Coordinates of C-alpha atoms in Angstrom, one line a residue:
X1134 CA 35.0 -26.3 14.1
X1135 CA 34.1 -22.6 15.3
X1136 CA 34.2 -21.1 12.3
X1137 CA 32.0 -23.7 10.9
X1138 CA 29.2 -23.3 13.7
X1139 CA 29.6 -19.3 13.3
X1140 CA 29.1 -19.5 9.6
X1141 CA 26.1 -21.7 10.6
X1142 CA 24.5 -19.4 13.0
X1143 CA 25.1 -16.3 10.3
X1144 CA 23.6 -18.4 7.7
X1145 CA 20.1 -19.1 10.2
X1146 CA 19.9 -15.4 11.3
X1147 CA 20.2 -14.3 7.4
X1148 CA 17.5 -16.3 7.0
X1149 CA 15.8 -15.2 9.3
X1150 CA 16.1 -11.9 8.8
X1151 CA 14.9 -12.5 5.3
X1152 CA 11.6 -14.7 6.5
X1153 CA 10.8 -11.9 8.7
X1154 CA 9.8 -8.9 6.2
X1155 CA 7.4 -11.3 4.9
X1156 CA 4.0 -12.8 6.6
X1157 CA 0.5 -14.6 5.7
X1158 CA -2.5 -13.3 6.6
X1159 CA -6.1 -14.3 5.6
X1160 CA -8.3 -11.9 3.8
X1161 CA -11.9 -13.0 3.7
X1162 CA -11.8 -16.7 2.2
X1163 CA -8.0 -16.2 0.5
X1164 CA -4.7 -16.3 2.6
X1165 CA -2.1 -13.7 1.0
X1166 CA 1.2 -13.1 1.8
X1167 CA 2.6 -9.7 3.3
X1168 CA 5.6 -8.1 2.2
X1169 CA 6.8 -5.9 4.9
X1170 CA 9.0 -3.9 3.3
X1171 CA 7.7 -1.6 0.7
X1172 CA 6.4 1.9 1.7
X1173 CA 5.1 4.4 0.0
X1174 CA 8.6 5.8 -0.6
X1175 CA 9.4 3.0 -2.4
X1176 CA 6.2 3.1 -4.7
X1177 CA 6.9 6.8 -5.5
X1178 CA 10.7 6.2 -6.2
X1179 CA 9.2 3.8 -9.0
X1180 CA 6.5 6.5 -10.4
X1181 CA 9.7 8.9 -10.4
X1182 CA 12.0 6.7 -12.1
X1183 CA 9.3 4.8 -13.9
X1184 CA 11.2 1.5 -13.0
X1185 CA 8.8 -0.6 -10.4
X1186 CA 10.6 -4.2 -10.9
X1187 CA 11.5 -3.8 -7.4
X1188 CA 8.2 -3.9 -6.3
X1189 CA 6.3 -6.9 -5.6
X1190 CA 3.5 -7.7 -7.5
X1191 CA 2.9 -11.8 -6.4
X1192 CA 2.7 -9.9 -2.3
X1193 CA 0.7 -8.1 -0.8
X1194 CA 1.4 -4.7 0.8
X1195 CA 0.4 -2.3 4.0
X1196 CA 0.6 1.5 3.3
X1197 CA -0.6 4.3 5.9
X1198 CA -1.6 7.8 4.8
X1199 CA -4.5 10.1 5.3
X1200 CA -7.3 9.8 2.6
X1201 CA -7.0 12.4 -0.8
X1202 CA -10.0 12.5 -3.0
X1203 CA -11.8 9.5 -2.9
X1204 CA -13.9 9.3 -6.4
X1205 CA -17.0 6.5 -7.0
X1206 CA -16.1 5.1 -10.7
X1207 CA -19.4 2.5 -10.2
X1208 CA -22.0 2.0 -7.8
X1209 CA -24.7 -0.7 -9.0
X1210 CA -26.4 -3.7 -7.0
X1211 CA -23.8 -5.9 -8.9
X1212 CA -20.6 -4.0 -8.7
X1213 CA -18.7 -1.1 -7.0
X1214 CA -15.4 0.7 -8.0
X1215 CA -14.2 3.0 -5.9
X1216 CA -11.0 5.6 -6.3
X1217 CA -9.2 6.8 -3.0
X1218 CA -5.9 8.8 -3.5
X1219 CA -3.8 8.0 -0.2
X1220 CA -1.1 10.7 1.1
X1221 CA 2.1 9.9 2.9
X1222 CA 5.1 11.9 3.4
X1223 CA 8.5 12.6 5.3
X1224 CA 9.9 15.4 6.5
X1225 CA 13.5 16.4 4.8
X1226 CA 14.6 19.2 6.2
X1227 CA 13.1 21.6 8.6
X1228 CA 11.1 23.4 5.8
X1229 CA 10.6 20.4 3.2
X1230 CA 8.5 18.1 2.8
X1231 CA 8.7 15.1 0.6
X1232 CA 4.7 13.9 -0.2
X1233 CA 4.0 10.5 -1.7
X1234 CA 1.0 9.6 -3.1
X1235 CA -0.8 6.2 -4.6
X1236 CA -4.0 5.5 -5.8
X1237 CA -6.3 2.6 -4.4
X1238 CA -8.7 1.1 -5.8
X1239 CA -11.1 -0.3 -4.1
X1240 CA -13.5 -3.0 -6.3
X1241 CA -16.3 -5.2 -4.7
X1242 CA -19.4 -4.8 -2.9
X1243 CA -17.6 -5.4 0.5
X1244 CA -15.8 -1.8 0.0
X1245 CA -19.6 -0.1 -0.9
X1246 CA -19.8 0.9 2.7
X1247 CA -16.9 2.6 3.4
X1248 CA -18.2 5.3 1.0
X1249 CA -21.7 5.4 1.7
X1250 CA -22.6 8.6 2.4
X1251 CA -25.1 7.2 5.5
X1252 CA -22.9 4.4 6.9
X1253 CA -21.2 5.2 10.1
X1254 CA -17.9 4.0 8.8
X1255 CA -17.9 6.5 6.1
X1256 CA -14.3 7.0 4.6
X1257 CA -13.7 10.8 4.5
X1258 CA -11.2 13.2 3.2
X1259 CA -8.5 14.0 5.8
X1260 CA -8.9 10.7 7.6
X1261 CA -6.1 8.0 8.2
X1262 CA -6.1 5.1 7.1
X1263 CA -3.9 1.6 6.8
X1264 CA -4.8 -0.2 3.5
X1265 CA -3.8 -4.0 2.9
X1266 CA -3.4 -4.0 -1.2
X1267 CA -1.8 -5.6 -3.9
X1268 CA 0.4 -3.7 -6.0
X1269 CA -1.0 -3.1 -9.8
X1270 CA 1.4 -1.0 -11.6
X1271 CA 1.8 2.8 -12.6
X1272 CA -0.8 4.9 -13.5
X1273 CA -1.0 8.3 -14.9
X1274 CA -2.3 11.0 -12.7
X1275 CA -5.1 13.3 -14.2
X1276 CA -2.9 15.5 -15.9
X1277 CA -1.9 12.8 -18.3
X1278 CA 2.1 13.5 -17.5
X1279 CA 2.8 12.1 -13.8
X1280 CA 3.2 8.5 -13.0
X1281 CA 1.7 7.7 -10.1
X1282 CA 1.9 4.0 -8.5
X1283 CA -1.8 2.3 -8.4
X1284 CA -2.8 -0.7 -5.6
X1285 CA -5.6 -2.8 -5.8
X1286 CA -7.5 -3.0 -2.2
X1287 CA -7.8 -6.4 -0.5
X1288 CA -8.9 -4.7 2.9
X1289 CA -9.0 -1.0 4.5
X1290 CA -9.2 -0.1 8.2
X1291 CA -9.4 4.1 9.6
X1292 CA -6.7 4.4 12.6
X1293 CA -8.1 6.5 15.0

């Protein structure tokens, strides 16, 4: 009978565990849900090996970095496309640093102030920022031989 209720307890905290890298939120009008557990790490492993099964592509995902080049693909009173290369990284040693990098892109008229050069919350090189995003697959960088991973932007916030 103990063995039984410890096997039952292991079971519930294994699930759990599992129910707890994963969360809803709501994101305008949709509700999406949050996979916890990718990093950026884990997107440029997949660029590197150019294997991304493991990543989720029915999730969304949160990823932190400071803002690249941020490049304006369309800007029209019906549409806006928006490029913003996001840069994350962990030291390795002392002297090395590993740098991760992912492209975002940011499509809809709700992004079109974040990049307008008079809005107050003006996205800008250098700056930090956490980006709620949905995970598209792997590009190429603009030297047509890198793999790089590519998200597409349900919501972006600047941490201060």
């Amino acid at each position: 009978m103990k063995r039984f209720f410890f096997v039952c307890v292991s079971i519930l905290l294994f699930a759990g565990s599992l129910y707890a890298q994963t969360s809803t939120a709501a994101v305008g009008k949709q509700s999406v849900t949050v996979d916890f557990a990718v990093t950026m790490r884990d997107l440029a492993v997949a660029a590197k090996t150019q294997d991304d099964r493991a990543i989720p592509t029915n999730r969304a995902i949160i990823l932190d970095g400071d803002i690249g080049t941020i490049i304006v693909h369309e800007d029209t009173a019906t549409s806006f496309v928006a490029e913003v290369e996001l840069l994350n990284g962990i030291w390795v040693d002392e002297t090395q640093v590993e740098l991760y990098r992912t492209y975002i892109i940011c499509e809809g008229l709700q992004f079109r102030s974040l990049f307008d050069s008079q809005s107050p919350s003006r996205l800008k090189s250098g700056q930090t920022v956490m980006v709620l995003a949905t995970y598209e697959g792997l590009g190429m960088d603009y030297d047509g031989k890198t793999p790089v991973p590519v998200v597409q932007a349900l919501s972006i916030r600047r941490i201060y």
